[in-house]
Structure formats: structure tokens, C-alpha cells
XYZ file of C-alpha atoms in Angstrom:
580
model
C 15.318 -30.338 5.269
C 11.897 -31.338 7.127
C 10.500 -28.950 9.657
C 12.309 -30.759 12.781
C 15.558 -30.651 10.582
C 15.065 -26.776 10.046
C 13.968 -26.414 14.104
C 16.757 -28.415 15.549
C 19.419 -26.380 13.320
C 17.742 -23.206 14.319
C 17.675 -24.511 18.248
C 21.507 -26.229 18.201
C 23.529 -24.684 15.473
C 26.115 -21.591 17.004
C 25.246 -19.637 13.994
C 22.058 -18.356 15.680
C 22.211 -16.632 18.690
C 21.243 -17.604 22.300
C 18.289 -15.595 22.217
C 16.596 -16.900 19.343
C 17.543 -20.482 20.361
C 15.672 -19.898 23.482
C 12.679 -18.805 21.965
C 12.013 -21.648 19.969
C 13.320 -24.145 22.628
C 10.256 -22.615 25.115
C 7.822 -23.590 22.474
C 5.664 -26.303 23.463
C 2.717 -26.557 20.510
C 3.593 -28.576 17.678
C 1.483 -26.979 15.741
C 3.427 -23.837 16.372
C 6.581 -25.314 15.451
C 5.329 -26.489 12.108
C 3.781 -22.920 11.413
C 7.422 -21.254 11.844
C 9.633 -23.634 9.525
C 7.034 -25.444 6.952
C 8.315 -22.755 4.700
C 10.043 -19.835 4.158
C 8.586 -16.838 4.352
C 7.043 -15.679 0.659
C 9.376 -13.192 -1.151
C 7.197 -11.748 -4.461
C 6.731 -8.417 -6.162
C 5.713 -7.062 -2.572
C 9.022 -8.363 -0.729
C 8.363 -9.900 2.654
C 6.040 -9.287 5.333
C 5.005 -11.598 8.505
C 5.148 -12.207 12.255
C 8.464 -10.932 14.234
C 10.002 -14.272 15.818
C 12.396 -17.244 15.116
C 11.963 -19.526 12.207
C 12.188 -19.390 8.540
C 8.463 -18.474 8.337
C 8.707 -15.503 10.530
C 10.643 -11.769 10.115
C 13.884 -12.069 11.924
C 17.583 -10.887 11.161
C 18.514 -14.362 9.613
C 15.650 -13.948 7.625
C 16.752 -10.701 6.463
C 20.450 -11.761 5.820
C 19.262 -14.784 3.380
C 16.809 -12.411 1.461
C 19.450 -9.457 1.088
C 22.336 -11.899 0.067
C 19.753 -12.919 -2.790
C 19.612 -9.754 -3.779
C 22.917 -8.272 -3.086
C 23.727 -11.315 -5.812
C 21.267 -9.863 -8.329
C 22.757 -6.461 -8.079
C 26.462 -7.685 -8.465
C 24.694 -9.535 -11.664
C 24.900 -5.686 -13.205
C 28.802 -5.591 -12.702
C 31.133 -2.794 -10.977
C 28.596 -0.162 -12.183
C 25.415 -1.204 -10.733
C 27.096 -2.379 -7.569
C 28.790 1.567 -7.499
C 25.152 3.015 -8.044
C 23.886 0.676 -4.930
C 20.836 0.401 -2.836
C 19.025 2.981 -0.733
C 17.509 1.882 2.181
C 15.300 3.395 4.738
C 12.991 2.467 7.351
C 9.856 3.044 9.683
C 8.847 3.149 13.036
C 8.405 -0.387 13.964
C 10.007 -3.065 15.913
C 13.522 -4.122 14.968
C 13.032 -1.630 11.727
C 16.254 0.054 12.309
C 18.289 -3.149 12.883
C 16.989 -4.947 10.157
C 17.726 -2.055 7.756
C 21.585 -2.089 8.686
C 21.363 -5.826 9.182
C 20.174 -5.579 4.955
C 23.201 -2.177 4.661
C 25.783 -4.611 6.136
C 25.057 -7.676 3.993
C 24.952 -5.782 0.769
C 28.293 -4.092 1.931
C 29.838 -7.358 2.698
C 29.168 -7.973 -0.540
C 31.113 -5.102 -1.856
C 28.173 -2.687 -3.078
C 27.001 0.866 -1.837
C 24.797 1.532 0.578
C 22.554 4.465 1.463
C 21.325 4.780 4.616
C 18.928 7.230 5.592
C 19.823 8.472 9.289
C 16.400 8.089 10.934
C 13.034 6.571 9.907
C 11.459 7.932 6.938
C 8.512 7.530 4.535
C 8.487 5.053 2.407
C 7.192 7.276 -0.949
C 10.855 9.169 -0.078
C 12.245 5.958 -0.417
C 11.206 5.512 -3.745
C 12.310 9.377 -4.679
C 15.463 8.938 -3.291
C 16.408 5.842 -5.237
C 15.556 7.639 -8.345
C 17.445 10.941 -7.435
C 20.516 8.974 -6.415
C 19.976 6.801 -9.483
C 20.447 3.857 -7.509
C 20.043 0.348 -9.179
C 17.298 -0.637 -5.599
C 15.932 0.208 -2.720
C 15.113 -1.428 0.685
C 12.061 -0.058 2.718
C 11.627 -1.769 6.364
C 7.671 -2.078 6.680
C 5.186 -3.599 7.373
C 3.120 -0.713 6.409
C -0.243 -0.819 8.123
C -0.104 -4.444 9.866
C -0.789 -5.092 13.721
C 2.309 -4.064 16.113
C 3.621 -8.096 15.770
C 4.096 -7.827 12.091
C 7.221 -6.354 10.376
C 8.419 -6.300 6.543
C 11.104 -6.149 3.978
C 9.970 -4.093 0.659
C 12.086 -3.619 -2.541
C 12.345 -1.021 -5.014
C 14.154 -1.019 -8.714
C 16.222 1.362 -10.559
C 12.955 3.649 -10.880
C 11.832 3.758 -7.738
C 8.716 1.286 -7.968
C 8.189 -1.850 -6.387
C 10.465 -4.467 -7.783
C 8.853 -5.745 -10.938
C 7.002 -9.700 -11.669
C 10.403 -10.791 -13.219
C 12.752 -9.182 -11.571
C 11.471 -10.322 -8.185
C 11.296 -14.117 -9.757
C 15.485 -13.471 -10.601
C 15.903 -12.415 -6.559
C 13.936 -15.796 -5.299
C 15.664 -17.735 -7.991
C 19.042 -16.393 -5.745
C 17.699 -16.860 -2.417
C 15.927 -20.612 -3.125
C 19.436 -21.500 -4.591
C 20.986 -20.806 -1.068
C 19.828 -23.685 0.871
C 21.853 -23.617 3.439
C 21.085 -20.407 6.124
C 24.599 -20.335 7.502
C 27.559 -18.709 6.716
C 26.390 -15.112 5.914
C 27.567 -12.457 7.774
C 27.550 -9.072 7.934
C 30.139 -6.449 7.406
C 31.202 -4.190 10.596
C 29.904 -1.196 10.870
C 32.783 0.543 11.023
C 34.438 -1.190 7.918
C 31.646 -0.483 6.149
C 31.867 3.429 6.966
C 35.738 3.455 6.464
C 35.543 1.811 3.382
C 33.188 4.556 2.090
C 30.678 1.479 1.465
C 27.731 2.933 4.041
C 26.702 6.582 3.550
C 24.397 8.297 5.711
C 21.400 10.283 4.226
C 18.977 12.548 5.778
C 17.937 16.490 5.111
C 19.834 17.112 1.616
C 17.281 14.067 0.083
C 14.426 15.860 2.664
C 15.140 19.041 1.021
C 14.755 17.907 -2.058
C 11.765 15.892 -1.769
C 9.696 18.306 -0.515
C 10.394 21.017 -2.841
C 8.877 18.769 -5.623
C 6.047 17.798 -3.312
C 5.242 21.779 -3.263
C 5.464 22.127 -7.258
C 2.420 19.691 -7.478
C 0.168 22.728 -5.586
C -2.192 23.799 -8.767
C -3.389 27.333 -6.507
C -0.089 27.709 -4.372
C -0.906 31.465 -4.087
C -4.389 30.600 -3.208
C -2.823 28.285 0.203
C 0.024 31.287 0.511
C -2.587 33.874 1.384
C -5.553 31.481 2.687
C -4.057 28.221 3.825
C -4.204 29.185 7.541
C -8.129 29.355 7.136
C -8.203 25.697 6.976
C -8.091 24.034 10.441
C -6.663 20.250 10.255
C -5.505 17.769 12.847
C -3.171 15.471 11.643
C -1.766 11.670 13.541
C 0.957 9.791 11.960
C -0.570 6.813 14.220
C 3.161 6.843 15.709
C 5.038 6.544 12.104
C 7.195 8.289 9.945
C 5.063 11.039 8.114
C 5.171 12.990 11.161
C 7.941 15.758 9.785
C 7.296 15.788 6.543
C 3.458 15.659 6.114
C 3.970 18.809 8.580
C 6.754 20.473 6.920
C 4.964 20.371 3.747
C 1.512 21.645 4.291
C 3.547 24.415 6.855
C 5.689 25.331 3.595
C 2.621 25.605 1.440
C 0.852 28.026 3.861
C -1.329 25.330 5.709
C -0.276 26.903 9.249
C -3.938 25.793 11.474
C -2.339 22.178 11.672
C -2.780 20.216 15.221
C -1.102 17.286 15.542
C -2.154 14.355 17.801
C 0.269 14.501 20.231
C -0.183 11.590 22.160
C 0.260 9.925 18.513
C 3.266 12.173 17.563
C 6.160 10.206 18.255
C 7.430 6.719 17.093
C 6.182 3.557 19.137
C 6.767 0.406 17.510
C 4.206 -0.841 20.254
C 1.593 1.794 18.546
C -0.025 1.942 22.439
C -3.084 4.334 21.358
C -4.518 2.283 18.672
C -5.075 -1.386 18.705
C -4.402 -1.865 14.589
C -2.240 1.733 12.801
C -4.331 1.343 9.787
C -5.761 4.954 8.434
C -8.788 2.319 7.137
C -9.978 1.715 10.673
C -12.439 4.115 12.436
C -10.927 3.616 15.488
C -7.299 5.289 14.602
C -9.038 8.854 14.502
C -10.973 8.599 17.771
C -7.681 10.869 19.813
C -8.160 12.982 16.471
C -11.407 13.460 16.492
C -11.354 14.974 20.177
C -8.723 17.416 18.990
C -10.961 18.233 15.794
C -13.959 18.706 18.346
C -12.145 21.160 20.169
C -10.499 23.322 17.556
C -13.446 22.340 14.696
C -11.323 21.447 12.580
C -12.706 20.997 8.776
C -10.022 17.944 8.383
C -8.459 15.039 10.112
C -5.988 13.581 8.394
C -4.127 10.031 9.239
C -1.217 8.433 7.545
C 0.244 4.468 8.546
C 3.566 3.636 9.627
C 5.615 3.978 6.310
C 3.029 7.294 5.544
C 2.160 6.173 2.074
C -1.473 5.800 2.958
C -3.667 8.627 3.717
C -6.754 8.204 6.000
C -9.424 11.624 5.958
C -12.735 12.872 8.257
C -14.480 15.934 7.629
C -16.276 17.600 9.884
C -19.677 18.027 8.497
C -22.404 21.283 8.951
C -23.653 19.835 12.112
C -20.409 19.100 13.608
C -19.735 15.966 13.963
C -17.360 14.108 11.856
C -17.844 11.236 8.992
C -14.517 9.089 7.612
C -14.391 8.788 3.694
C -13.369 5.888 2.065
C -10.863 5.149 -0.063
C -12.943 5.118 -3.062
C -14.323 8.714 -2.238
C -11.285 10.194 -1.641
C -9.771 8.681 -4.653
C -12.576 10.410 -6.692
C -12.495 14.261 -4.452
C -8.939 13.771 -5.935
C -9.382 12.847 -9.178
C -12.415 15.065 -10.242
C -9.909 17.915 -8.362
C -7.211 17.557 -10.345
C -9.173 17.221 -13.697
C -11.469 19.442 -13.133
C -8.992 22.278 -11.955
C -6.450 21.371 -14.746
C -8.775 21.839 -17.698
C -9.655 24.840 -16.295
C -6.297 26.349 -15.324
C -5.451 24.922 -19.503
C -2.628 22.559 -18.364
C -4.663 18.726 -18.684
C -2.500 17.833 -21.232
C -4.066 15.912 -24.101
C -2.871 12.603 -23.482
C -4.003 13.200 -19.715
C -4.503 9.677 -18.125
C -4.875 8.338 -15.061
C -4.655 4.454 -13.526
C -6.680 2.868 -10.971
C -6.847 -0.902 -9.902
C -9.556 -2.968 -10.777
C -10.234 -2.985 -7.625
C -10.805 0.732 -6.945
C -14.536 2.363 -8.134
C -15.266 2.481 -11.563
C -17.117 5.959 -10.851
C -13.617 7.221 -11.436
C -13.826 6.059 -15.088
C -17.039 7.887 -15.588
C -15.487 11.048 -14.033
C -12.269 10.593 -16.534
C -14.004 9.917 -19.690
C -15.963 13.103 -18.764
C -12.715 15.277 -18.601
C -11.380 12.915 -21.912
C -8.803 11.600 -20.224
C -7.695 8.029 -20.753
C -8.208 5.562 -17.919
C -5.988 2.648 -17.062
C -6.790 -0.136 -14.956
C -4.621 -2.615 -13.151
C -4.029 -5.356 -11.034
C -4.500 -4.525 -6.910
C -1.236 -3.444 -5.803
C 0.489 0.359 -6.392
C 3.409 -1.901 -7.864
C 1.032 -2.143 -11.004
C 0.303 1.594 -11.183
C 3.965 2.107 -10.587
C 4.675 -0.056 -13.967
C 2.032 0.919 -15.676
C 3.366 5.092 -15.407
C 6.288 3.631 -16.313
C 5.095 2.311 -18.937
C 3.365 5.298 -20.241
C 6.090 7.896 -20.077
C 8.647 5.065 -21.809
C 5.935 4.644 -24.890
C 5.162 8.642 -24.911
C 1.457 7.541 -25.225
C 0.170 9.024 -22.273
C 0.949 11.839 -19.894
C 0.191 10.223 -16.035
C -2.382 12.719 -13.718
C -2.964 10.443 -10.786
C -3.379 7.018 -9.654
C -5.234 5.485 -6.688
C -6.752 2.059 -5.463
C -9.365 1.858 -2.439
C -6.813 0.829 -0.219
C -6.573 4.576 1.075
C -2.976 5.414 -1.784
C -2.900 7.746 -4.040
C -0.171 8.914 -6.478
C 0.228 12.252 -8.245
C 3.694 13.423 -9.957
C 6.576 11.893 -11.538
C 9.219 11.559 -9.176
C 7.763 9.155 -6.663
C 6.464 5.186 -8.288
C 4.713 4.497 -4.996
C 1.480 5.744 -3.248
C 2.289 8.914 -1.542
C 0.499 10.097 1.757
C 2.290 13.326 1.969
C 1.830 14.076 -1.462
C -1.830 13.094 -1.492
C -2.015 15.138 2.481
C -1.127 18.443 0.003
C -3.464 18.014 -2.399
C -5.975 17.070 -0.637
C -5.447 20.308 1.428
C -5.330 22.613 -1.153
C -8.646 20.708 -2.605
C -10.680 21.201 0.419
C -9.173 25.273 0.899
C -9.982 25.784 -2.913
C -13.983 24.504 -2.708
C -14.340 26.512 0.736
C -12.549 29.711 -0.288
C -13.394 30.400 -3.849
C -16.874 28.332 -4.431
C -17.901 27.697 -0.655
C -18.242 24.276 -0.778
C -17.347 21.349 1.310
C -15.948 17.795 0.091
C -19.520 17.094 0.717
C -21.109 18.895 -1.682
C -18.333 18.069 -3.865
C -19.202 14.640 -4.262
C -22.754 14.857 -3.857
C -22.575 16.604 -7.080
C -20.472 14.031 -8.842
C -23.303 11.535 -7.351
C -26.191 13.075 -9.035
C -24.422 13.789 -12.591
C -22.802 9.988 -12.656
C -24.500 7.532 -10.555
C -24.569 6.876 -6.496
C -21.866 4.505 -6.193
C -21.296 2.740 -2.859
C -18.345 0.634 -1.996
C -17.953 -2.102 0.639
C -15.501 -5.107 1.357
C -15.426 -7.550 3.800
C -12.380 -10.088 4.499
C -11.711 -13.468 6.295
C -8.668 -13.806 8.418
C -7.566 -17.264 7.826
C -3.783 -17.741 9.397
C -1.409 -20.397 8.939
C -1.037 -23.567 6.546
C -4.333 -24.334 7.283
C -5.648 -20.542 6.537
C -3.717 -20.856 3.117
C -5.472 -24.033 2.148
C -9.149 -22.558 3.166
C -8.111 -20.079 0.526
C -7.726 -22.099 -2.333
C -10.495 -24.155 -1.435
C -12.971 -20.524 -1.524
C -10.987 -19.876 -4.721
C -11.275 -23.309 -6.531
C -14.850 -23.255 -5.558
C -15.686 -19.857 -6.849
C -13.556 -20.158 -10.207
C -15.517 -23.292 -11.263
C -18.929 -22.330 -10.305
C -20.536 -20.021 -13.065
C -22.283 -17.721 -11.258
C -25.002 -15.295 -13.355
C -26.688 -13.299 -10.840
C -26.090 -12.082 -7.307
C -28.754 -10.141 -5.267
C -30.669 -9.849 -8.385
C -28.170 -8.230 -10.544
C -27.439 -9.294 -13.677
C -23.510 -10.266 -13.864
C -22.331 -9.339 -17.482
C -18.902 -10.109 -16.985
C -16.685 -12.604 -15.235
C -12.673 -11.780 -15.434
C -10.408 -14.651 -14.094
C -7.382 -13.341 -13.708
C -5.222 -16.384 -12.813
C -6.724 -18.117 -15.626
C -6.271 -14.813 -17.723
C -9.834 -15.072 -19.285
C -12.687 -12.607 -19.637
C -16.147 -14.086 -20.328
C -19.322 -12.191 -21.652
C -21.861 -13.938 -19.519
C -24.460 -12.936 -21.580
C -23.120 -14.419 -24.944
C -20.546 -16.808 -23.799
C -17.853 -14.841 -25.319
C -14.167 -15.241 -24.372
C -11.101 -12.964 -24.682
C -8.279 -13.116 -23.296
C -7.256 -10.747 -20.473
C -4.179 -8.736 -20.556
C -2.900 -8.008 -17.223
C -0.526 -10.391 -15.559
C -1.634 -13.488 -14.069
C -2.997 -12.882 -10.622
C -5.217 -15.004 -8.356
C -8.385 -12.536 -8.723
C -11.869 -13.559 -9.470
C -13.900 -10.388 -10.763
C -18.135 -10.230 -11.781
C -19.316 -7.373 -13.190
C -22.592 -6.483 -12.956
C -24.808 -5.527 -16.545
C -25.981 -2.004 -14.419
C -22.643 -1.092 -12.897
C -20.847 -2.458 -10.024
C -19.191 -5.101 -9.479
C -17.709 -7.593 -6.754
C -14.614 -9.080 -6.623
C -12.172 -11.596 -4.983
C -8.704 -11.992 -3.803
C -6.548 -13.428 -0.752
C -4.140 -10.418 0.058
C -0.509 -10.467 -1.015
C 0.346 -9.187 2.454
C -1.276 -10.155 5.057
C -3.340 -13.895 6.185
C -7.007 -12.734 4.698
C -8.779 -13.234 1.482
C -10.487 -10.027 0.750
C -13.812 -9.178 -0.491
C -15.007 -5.999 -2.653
C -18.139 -4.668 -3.580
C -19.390 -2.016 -5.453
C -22.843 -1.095 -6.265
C -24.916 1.728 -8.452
C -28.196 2.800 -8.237
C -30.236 6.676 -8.702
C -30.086 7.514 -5.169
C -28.117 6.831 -2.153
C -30.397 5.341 -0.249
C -31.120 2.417 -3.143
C -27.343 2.371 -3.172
C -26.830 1.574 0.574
C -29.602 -0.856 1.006
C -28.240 -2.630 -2.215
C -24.698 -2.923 -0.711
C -26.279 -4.285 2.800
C -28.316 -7.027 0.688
C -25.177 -8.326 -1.806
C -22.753 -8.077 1.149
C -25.388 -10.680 2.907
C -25.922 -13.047 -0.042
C -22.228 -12.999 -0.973
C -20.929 -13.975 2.918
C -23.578 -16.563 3.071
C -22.343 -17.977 -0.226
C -18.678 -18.415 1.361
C -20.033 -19.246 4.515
C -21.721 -22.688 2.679
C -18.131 -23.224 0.753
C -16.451 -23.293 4.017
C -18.666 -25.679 5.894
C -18.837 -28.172 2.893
């Protein structure tokens, strides 16, 4: 069908109901109609994730139904068993998130297999526990993680708990492509469903459990028993779901000087307080930071909707307050666990950790230092997910943490997805540790790493490009940029240029080729002879193509003004690809 064909059956057809019918008949832009049924909206390893309206381009519960039936079909591929182990699902705090998760509950029961429900909205790192507790065959997490308010998602999870894999989520779009026709599936009641034993409601018991292996990852858990209370932190779930648990866990541990934002305590799928409920974003701490100034608090701490990213500010000597990155938190965390682990004796020899390509390659100077292997992969937690996975299958490594810039971070082995509450303990019991037994801050912390490795400064910039039309500007910067040979930017030497999509890895400096051995992804990464590199990508989730930089240099300073320069030259380079 054309895009009127898809519009008119959407606008006439009984199937859908008055209210969405209404909302596309009051549209008036053409434009706007094309935008909504030109496609449907992209299912890959990441699930779904757009704009909450009518049309096959747009989150909805038809949407949802189609998608689900695809992969209610894939899991009644693994017979009476895997339909009998069923799917998990759970959900956060945003609009339509609780109907669209028994929307997906009722299809798959319709279809004859178990569902899990959990009772209320919940993480989505518990998600991925649960499913691997339960030793369910998938999981359903309603998210849009960190998006604007309009935005809402559909994520799925495999037998162990990660992000449904490359082929696996090819087998589920093979199902739902082969469906061509939107009408015709329906939902089981909700009381059939619960009579026929089909629908089970979940809540403390998986809590319960969750949380006492988030509290086995403390390395000092004496140390926050006796001292935790000495560390003052506000926390905000930006109006999500890691309000109770992020709490519960650092109260459990000892952490009892937590303040949370209470004006950001509850769920609002509106999220009125903050104009975009990303951890990244400066402005999401500004109600924190007043409650920080008042208390002086050492932390704040921040975690999204689905709490599996984990936004920190520390209050430095002076007393104002600075936000970390991603990349510096990712390193406070990985030179903590290292460091503390070969001294406590229990970094195991095949200790390894994985990062995305993405994420600051000071982290691989701080492993090798520690000897512990270092694993890089694709941008996405999906790929650290499968790559632990991996490593615990072949018995070649033993997995210490993961991270990538985007603010998640991974320790443990029961949870294959970042983990904010995991990575709020930690990073708790890091910053009591350095003040209580070598009185140090975070700051002095990494200003030490700095001077023994390198000052390494990290920056990105993006382009918000919506729409067909957005998509196309993409390929055009992509196509552009993969055909160009580029040897220099800002001055630097580039020694390396990895296309991913093409799979190839090219020595600049000898014309050398090898082949790359990650999977195929549409990433364009230079790296430069001295350190550094930049790289490019148009996000899997949301209507941007991102840009990421990383410099090095022998002082900070040299480091910042660096970053300014190359952020310049590269912008200006993408500014003349547009305009051509």
C-alpha cells in the first residue's frame, strides 16, 4: 500500500478506534501525513522507539500489537517449552507505558504463551535480571529511555537477559514484514488471560532478589556499614523508575545521608521540571543542585526514565558543583574497581573489561596498567551485553565492567544491560572509600590518572535531522565522509581510518588494509597517530547523527583548547557537505 492507502485504512477502517481516526483526520500538512505512514517504524537490535501518535511510523497500540505478534510468532517457533518459559515484561514512567506493556502481555497471551508482568513500573536493568532468574525465553521493556516527553519505545531482551541479538532481531522483522495486513490482531481479555494462568503478576519477590545481588557487588561493604552515612548525596530519578530501588539499595548498604529531589520524586510521563530527562544534560540537576547547596552534599546523582543511565556532580573544595562526563565516570569506575581488586587479591587473571569504540581509550591505558584485557565494541550496551556473553561461554575471560560515554555502566553477572542502580552503588562506595580511608575526592582521583596516562578530553556534538528528509541528509554526510580520505584534522596526524559498514581498517600511513571484525555498522572512525580520535554515527534511537571527539595532550589546558579547535574544523567540514 502507498501512503494515502495506509492513511485512508487507518482514517476509515473499524479496526482502529474513533480516537485515533480523529487524529489523523484533523491533520492538514501533507507533509505530515507522509512522515506518519511512508514506513513503518524501524524494529532492529534496539526494538522500537519514536513519536506517540497515529500511523505506522509513530508508537501507538496498533503499532505495538503488529510488533508483539512478530514476536509472539518467534517464540512459539521454540515449541510448548519456550512458549511455557514466556516473556517478562516491564515498564517505565512514560506516556501510555503501562498500556502498551499489557497491550504486548495480551497479544503474546492470545497467542497462548506466558506472560510476566511486573505490577508497577520498574527499571529496565531488573528487566533484564528478571528474565534471566525466571529463565524466560524474552523480555519486553516499555522505554524510551532518555528521549523528550513525546517519544515512547518498545525494547526486547533474549533468553539471557541482553538486548535481542543482530540475528535474532532480523528472524522477529522477518515475522512482522510478513504480516502485511495490520488488521485482525487482537488481544486477549484481561481476565482470560489471568484465569487461564497465562498473565502473572510480579513485583517484590524479583525486587528482593535483585537487590540482594546488587549489594554482593560492594568490594568494602563494612567500610559503607560503619561510614556510609558520612557521605551526603541527593539523588532525582528525573520522574522515572529508579526512584525505590536506587534508594533501597544505597539505604541497605549503609548510605543513609540520601536527599531525594522531591519535586522530581514521583512518576510524570509529562517530566514537568525538566525540559529533556536525560542525566547527559546540565539542566536535569539544576532542582538537585539547590538541594546539594543546602545540605553540601559531596554527590548528586541522576538516573533517566528506565534508570539504566547514571548522571553524577560533585561538589568541589570551593563549593560549587561540576557534572562529569560519561567518559570520566566510566574511568573513576574502572580504575576503582581494578585498582581496589588487585589490592583486595580478587582481579582474577583473566580480568577484562569492554568498552565501545566510542567510549575513551584512556580506559585502555588504565586496563593494560592493571593487565587486564580490554574489549572494544560497537556503540550500543547490546554489544557489551554479547560480548560478556561471549566471554563467560568461551571461559577466556572473566568480565569486571563495561561502560560507553553515553552515561551506562555494567558491573556483575546477572544483569546484560547498563545498570544505573548498580553503577549508583559503586559509585557510592568509590567516592566514601577515597574520602574515608585516603582523603581524596573523585577529583584528585582522576587528576592523578591524568598526570600518569595522558589528559584526555572528550566532546561530541550532534545534528538533529527529523523525518525522510533528516534520514536522507544522513546518508548524504555519510557517503560524503566514507569516500573522502581524510589524513589530518586540526593538525593531527590521522593513523587510522575504521569503516565499519564497509568492515575495513586502513593504516593511513602505509595504506594497509585489514579487515575489521565487529559487525557491520554504519560508523566512520579516524584515529589520530598521538591519541584520540573522532568518530561518526547517526543514532540507532533517536533522529540525529552524532559526533565524538576525543583528544590527548600533557596538560589540560592543551587538551581543552585542542578539543575547542577540532570540534570547529570538524562542524565546519559538515557544515560545507550540507550546503553542497
Amino acid at each position: 500500500m502507498n501512503v494515502q492507502e495506509r492513511y485512508r485504512l487507518w482514517s476509515e477502517n473499524p479496526y482502529f478506534e474513533e480516537e485515533i481516526q480523529q487524529e489523523l483526520k484533523e491533520i492538514t500538512d501533507p507533509q505530515e501525513i507522509e512522515d506518519r505512514f511512508y514506513t513503518d517504524l524501524e524494529f532492529g537490535t534496539g526494538g522500537l522507539r519514536g513519536i506517540i501518535a497515529a500511523g505506522t511510523n509513530r508508537m501507538n497500540k496498533y503499532v505495538i500489537r503488529k510488533v508483539t505478534q512478530g514476536l509472539a510468532e518467534c517464540v512459539c517457533d521454540h515449541g510448548p517449552e519456550g512458549m511455557q518459559r514466556g516473556v517478562v515484561i516491564a515498564y517505565d514512567s512514560r506516556k501510555y507505558s503501562p498500556e502498551f506493556a499489557l497491550e504486548a502481555g495480551l497479544i503474546l497471551a492470545k497467542n497462548g504463551i506466558k506472560v510476566y508482568l511486573f505490577d508497577a513500573l520498574r527499571p529496565t536493568p531488573e528487566l533484564s535480571f528478571a528474565v534471566r532468574h525466571l529463565r524466560a525465553l524474552a523480555g519486553i521493556v516499555v522505554t524510551a529511555s532518555h528521549n523528550p516527553k513525546t517519544y515512547n519505545g518498545y525494547k526486547v531482551y533474549w533468553d539471557d537477559g541482553g538486548q535481542v541479538p543482530p540475528v535474532k532481531a532480523d528472524q522477529i522483522l522477518a515475522r512482522i514484514n510478513a504480516r502485511e495486513n495490520w488488521l485482525g490482531i487482537e488481544p486477549m481479555s484481561l481476565d482470560e488471560a489471568k484465569r487461564s494462568g497465562l498473565l502473572q503478576i510480579i513485583g517484590e519477590e524479583i525486587d528482593q532478589l535483585y537487590l540482594s545481588r546488587v549489594k554482593e557487588l560492594a568490594l568494602y561493604p563494612d567500610l559503607d556499614a560503619q561510614k556510609g552515612k558520612e557521605l551526603k548525596i541527593v539523588y532525582t530519578p528525573l520522574h522515572g523508575a529508579g526512584n525505590i530501588l536506587v534508594r533501597r539499595a544505597l539505604s541497605e548498604l549503609g548510605f543513609s545521608s540520601v536527599q531525594v529531589v522531591h519535586e522530581q520524586e514521583h512518576p510524570d510521563p509529562e517530566f514537568t521540571t525538566v525540559p529533556y530527562p536525560n542525566p547527559e544534560a546540565p539542566a536535569t540537576f539544576e532542582l538537585a543542585r539547590n538541594y546539594g547547596n543546602e545540605m553540601k552534599a559531596d554527590l548528586l546523582l541522576a538516573t533517566d526514565p528506565d534508570a539504566d543511565r547514571l548522571g553524577v556532580v560533585l561538589r568541589k573544595p570551593q563549593g560549587d558543583y561540576i557534572q562529569l562526563t560519561g567518559n570520566q565516570i566510566g574511568i573513576i569506575l574502572t580504575y576503582y574497581i581494578l585498582s581496589q581488586k588487585k589490592s583486595l587479591g580478587t582481579l582474577p587473571n583473566n580480568a577484562a573489561i569492554i568498552k565501545t569504540v566510542a567510549s575513551t581509550d584512556l580506559a585502555d591505558e588504565v586496563a593494560r596498567y592493571f593487565n587486564v584485557r580490554v574489549e572494544n565494541v560497537l556503540t550500543g550496551f547490546k554489544f557489551i551485553a554479547e560480548k560478556e556473553r561471549e566471554m563467560e561461554e568461551g571461559g577466556w575471560g572473566t568480565f569486571q565492567f563495561g561502560f560507553e560515554e553515553s552515561y551506562g555502566y555494567l558491573a556483575g553477572d546477572f544483569v546484560r544491560d547498563k545498570d544505573a542502580i548498580i553503577a549508583s552503588v559503586i559509585l557510592a562506595e568509590a567516592a566514601l572509600y577515597y574520602q574515608q580511608v585516603e582523603g581524596r575526592t573523585f577529583f584528585d582521583v582522576l587528576e592523578s590518572i591524568y598526570q600518569q596516562f595522558g589528559y584526555y578530553v572528550e566532546d561530541q556534538e550532534s545534528l538533529t535531522l527529523e523525518g525522510k528528509r533528516g534520514k536522507e541528509e544522513m546518508a548524504l554526510i555519510m557517503n560524503t565522509l566514507r569516500q573522502e580520505e581524510i589524513h589530518e584534522l586540526c593538525g593531527m596526524t590521522i593513523e587510522r581510518f575504521d569503516d565499519y559498514e564497509q568492515r575495513i581498517s586502513k593504516n593511513l600511513r602505509t595504506g594497509q588494509t585489514e579487515p575489521l571484525k565487529l559487525p557491520r555498522s554504519n560508523v566512520l572512525r579516524y584515529s589520530f597517530s598521538d591519541g584520540g580520535f573522532v568518530m561518526v554515527r547517526p543514532s540507532g534511537t533517536e533522529p540525529k547523527i552524532k559526533f565524538y571527539i576525543s583528544v590527548k595532550a600533557d596538560t589540560r589546558t592543551e587538551a581543552d583548547d585542542l578539543n575547542c579547535k577540532l570540534k570547529k574544523e570538524l562542524m565546519e567540514r559538515i557544515a560545507k557537505i550540507r550546503s553542497a
